[in-house]
Coordinates of C-alpha atoms and ligand atoms in Angstrom, one line a residue:
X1 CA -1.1 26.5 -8.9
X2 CA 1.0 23.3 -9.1
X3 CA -0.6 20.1 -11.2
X4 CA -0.8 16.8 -10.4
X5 CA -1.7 14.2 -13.1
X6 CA -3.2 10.6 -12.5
X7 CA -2.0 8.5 -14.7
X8 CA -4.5 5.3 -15.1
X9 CA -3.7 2.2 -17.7
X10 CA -6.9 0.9 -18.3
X11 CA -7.4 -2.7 -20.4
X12 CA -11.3 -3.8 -19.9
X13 CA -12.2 -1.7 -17.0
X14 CA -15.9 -1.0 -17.8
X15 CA -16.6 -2.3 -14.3
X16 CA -14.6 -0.3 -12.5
X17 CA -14.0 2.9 -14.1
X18 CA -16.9 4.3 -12.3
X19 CA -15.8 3.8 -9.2
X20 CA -12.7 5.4 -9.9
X21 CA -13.8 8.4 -10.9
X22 CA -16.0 9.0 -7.8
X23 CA -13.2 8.3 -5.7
X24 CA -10.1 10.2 -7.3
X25 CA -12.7 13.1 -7.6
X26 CA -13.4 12.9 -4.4
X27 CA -9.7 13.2 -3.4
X28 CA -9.1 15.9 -5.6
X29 CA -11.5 18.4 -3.9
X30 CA -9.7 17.6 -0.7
X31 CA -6.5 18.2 -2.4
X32 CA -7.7 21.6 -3.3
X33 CA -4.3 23.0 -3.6
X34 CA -3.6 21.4 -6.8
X35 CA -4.9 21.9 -10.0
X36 CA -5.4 17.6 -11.2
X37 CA -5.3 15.8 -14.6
X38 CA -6.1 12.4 -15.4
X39 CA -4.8 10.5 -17.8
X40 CA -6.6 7.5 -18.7
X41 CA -4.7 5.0 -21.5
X42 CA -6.7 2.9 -22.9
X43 CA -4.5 0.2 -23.5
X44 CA -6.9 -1.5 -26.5
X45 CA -9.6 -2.6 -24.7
X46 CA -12.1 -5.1 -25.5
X47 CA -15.0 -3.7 -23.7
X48 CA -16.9 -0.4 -23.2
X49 CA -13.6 1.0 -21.7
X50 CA -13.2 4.0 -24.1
X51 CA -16.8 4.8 -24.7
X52 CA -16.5 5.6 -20.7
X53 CA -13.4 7.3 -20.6
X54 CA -15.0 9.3 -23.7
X55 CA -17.9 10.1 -21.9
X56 CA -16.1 11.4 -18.8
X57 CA -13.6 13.6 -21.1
X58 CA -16.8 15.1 -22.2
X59 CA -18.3 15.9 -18.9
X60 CA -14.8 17.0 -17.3
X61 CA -12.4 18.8 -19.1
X62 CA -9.7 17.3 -16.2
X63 CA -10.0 14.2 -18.4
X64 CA -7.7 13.2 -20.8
X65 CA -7.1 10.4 -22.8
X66 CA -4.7 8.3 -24.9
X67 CA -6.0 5.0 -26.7
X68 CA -3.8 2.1 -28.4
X69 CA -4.6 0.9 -31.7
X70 CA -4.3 -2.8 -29.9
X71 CA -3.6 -4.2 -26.6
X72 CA 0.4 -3.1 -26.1
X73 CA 0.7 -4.4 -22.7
X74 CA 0.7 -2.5 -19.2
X75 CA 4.5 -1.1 -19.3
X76 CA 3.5 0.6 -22.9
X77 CA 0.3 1.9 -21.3
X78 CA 2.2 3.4 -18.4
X79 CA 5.0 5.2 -20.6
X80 CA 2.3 6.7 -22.6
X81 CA 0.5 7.9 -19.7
X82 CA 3.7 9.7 -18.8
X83 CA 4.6 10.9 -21.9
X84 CA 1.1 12.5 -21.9
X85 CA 1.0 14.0 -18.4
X86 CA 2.0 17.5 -18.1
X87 CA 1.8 17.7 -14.3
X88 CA 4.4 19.3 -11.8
X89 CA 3.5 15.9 -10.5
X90 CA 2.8 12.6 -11.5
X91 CA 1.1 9.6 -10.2
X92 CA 0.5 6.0 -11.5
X93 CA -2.8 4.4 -10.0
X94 CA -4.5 1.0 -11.1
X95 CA -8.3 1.6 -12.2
X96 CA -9.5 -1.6 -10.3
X97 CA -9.1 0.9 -7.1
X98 CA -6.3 -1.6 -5.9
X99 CA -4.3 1.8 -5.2
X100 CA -5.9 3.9 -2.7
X101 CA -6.7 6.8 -3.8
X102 CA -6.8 8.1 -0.5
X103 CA -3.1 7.5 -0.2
X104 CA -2.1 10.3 -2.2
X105 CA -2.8 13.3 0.5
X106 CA 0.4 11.4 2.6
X107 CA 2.1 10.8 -0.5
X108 CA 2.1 14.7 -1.9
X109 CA 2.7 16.1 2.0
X110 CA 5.7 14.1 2.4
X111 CA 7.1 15.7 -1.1
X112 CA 6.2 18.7 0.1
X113 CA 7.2 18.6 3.2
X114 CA 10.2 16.1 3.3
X115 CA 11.5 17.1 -0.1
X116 CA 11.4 13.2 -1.2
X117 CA 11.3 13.0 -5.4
X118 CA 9.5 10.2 -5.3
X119 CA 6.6 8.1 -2.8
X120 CA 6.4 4.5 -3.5
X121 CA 4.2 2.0 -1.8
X122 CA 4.1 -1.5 -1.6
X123 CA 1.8 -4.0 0.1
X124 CA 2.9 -5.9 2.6
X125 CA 0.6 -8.6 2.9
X126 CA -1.0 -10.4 -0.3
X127 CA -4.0 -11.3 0.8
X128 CA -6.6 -12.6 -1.5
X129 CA -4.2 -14.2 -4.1
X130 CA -3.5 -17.4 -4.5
X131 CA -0.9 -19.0 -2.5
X132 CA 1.0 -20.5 -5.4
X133 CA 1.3 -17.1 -6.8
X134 CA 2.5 -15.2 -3.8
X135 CA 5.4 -18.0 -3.4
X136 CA 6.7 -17.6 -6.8
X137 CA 6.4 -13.7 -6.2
X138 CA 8.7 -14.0 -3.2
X139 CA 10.9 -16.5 -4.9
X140 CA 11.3 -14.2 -7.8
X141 CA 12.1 -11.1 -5.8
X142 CA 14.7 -12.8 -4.1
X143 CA 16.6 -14.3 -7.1
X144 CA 16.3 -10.9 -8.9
X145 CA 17.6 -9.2 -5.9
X146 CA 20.8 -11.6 -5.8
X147 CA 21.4 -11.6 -9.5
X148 CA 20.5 -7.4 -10.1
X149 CA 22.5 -4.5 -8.9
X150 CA 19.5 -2.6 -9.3
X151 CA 16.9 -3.0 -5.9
X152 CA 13.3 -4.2 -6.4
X153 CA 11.5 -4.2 -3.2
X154 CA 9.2 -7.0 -2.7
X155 CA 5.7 -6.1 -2.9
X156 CA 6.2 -2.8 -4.4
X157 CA 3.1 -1.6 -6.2
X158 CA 3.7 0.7 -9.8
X159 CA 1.3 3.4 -7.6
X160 CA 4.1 6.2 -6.6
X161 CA 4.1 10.2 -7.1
X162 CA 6.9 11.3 -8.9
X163 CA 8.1 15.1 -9.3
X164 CA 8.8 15.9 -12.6
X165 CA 12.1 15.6 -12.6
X166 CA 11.9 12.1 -12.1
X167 CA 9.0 11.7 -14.7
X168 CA 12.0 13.4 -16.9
X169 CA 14.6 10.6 -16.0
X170 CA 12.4 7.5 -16.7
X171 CA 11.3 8.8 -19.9
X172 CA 14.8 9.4 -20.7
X173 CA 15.2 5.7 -21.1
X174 CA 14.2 5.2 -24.3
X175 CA 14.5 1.0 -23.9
X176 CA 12.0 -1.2 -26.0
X177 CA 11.7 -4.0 -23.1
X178 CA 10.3 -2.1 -20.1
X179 CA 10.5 -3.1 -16.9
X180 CA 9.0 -0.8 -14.9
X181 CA 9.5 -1.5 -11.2
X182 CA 13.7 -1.8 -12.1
X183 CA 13.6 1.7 -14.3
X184 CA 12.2 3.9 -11.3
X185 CA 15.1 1.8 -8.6
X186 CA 17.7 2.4 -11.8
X187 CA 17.0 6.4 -11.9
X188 CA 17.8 7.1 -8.7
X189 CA 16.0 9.7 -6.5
X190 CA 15.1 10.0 -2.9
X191 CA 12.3 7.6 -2.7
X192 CA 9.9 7.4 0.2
X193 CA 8.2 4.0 0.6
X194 CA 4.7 3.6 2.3
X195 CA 3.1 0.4 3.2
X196 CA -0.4 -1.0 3.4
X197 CA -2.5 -4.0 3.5
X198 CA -4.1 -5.5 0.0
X199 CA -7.3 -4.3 -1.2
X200 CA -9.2 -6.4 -2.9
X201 CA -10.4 -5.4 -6.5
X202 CA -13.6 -2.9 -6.6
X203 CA -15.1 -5.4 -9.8
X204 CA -14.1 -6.7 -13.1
X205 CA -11.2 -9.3 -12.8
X206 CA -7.3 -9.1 -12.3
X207 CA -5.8 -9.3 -16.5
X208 CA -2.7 -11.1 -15.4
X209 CA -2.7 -14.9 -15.9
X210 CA 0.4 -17.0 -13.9
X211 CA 2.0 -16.9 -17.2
X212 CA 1.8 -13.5 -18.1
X213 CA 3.4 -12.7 -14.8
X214 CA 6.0 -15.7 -15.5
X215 CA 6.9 -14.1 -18.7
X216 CA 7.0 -10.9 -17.2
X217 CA 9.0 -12.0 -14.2
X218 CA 11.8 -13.3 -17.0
X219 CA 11.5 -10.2 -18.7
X220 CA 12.7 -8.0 -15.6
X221 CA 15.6 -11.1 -15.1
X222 CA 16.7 -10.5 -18.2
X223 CA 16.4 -6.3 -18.4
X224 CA 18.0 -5.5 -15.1
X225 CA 20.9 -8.7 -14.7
X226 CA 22.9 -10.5 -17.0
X227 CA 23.9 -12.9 -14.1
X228 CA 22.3 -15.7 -16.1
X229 CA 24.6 -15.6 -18.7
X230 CA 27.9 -16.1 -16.5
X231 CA 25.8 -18.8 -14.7
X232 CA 25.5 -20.6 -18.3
X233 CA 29.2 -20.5 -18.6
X234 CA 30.1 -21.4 -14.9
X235 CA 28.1 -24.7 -15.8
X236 CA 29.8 -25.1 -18.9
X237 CA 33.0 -24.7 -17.0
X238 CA 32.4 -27.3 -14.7
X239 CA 31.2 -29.6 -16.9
X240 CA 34.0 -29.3 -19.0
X241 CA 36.5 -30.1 -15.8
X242 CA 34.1 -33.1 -15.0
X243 CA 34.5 -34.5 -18.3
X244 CA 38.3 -33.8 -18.5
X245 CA 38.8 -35.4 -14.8
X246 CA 36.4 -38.9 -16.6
X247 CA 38.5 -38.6 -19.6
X248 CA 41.9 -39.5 -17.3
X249 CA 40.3 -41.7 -15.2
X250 CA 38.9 -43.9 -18.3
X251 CA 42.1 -43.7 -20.1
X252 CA 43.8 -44.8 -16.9
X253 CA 41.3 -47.8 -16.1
X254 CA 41.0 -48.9 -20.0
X255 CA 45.1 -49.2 -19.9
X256 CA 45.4 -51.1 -16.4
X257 CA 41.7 -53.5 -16.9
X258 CA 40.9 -53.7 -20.5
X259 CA 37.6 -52.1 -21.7
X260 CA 35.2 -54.6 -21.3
X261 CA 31.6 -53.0 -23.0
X262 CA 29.4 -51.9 -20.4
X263 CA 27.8 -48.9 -19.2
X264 CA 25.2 -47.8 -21.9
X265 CA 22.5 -46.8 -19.4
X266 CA 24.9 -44.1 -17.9
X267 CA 26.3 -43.1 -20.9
X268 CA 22.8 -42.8 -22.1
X269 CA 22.0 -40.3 -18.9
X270 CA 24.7 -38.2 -19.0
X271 CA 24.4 -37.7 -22.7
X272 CA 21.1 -36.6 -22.2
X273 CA 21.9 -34.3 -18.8
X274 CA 24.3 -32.7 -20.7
X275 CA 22.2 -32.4 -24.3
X276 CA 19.9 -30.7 -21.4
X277 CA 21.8 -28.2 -20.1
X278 CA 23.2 -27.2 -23.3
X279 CA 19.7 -26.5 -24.8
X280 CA 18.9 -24.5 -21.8
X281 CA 22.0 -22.0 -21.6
X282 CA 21.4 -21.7 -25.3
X283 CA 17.9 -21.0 -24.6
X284 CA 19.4 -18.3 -22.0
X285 CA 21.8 -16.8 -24.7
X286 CA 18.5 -17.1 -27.1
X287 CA 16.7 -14.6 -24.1
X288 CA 19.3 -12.2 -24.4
X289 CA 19.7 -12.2 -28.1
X290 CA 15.9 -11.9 -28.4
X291 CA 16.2 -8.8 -26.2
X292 CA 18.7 -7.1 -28.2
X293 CA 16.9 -7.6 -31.7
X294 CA 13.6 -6.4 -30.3
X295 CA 16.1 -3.7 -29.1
X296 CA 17.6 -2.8 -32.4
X297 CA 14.6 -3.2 -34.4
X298 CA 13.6 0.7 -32.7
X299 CA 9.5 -0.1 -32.8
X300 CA 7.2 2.0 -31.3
X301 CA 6.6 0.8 -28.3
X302 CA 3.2 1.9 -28.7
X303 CA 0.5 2.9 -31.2
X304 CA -2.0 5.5 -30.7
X305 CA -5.5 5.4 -32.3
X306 CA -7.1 8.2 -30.7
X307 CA -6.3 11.2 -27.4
X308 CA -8.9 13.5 -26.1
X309 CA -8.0 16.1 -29.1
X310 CA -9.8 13.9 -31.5
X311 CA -13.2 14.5 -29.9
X312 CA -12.9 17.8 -27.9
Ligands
UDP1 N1 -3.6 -3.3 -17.5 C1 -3.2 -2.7 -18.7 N2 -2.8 -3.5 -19.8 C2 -2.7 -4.9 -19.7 C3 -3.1 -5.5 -18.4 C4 -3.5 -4.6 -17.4 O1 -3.3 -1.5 -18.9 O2 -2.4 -5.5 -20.7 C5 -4.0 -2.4 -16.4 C6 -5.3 -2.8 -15.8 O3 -6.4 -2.2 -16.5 C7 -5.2 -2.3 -14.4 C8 -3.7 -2.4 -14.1 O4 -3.1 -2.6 -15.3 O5 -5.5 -0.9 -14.3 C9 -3.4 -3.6 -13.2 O6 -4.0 -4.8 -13.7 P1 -4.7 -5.9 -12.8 O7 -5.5 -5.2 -11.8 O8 -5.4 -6.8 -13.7 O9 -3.5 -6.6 -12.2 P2 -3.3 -7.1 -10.6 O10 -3.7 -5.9 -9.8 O11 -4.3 -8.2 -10.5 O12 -1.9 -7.4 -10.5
MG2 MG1 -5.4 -4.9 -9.8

């Protein structure tokens, strides 16, 4: 019989573990020709997270676990998850039930049946967020659209079913900064994309702050395009022709008028314009450089404290 594992990343679910577990056991006794595993990371939780997952790796010998010596973030928790499954299939779910779990039965017939490597899904409304957020989402997808060769889809969710050969790929990139949603577009594979409305959280409350995701949002700029950089010199460009073009025409003027002393309030602005711009393509080199020391440093990208072997 073929296996499908669940991976779940988990940081302060205590609310709504329980609710997962009813439903995903649910689907897998209507998906009764597959053999299931769940994976639950516990990505350093604060809460009563692992003390759940502990008890229901007791009870069901389906559950396994993998649980960070701190919080290492949602990427790390997901590459552990699939570095842990050992499923002919793999699937990422959310534990706040914000990934239906009834999805899957579609998701796993049109492998099956379609031959597709990979099901994807992403919502296609964004109802219950904030307004603010949802623009900057939108305004995000489309500037790392233009400046990536590498396709996100707007909306798209981290819940997909994977064969394993595309579990193989991904972990095949062994990169420090993670950027989920490009690395599945960069590896290629048929992918199938299903779309449905938002569901609201079951309980407990959403982890990422406008800032995380703003961080986050520069992290997957600067992973998947280095279209910022050219953009830094292209302004350094022109502003070195703007300045050469004012150079002539001052020389000009001072020979033909005189040079009476004026001007101090523009020279004043552009001096500071410019001081501006420079500290903000440095800033962009800074990114980049950042990137690459993290890179070459070759850290762990996680640390694990404790997996299901420990206790069973
Ligand atoms: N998560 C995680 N580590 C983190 C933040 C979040 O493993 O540092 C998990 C979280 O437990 C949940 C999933 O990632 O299962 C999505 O998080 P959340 O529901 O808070 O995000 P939202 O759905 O609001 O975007
Ligand atoms: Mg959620």
């Amino acid at each position: 019989m073929k296996k499908l594992s669940v991976v779940v990343s988990c940081y302060n679910e205590q609310e709504s573990l329980p609710y997962f577990y009813k439903e995903i056991t649910k689907i897998s006794k209507e998906m009764d020709d597959l053999d299931f595993e769940y994976v639950f990371v516990n990505d350093g939780s604060k809460d009563d997270t692992l003390k759940i997952i502990k008890e229901l790796s007791k009870k069901d010998r389906r559950v396994k676990f993998v649980s960070f010596s701190r919080n290492f973030g949602k990427e790390a928790a997901m590459l552990a998850g699939l570095e842990y499954a050992s499923g002919d299939y793999v699937t990422l779910m959310d534990a706040d039930l914000q990934d239906p779990p009834e999805l899957l039965k579609e998701m796993y017939r049109l492998i099956i049946e379609e031959n597709y490597d990979c099901v994807a899904t992403r919502r296609v409304t964004r109802k219950g967020e904030p307004p603010i957020r949802s623009f900057f989402a939108r305004c995000f997808y489309k500037l790392i659209n233009k400046m990536s060769k590498v396709e996100m889809v707007d909306g798209a969710r981290d819940y997909r079913l994977m064969t394993r050969k595309m579990v193989d790929a991904i972990l095949s990139l062994k990169e420090y900064n993670r950027y989920s949603k490009g690395l599945f577009s960069f590896v290629g594979f048929d992918t199938k994309w299903l779309e449905y409305e938002n569901v609201e959280r079951v309980a407990g409350e959403t982890k990422w702050s406008f800032w995380k995701l703003f961080i986050y949002a520069i992290d997957g700029i600067t992973a998947f395009s280095t279209v910022p950089l050219v953009i830094s010199a292209l302004i350094g460009l022109m502003f070195c022709l703007i300045s050469f073009i004012a150079i002539i025409f001052i020389i000009v003027r001072t020979t033909i008028y005189g040079d009476p002393v004026s001007g101090w309030p523009s020279t004043i602005c552009i001096i500071t314009l410019i001081g501006g711009i420079q500290l903000l393509c440095i800033g962009v080199i800074g990114e980049y450089l950042a990137k690459t020391y993290l890179e070459t440093k070759n850290r762990p990208i996680y640390i694990v404290k404790e997996t299901d072997k420990d206790i069973n």
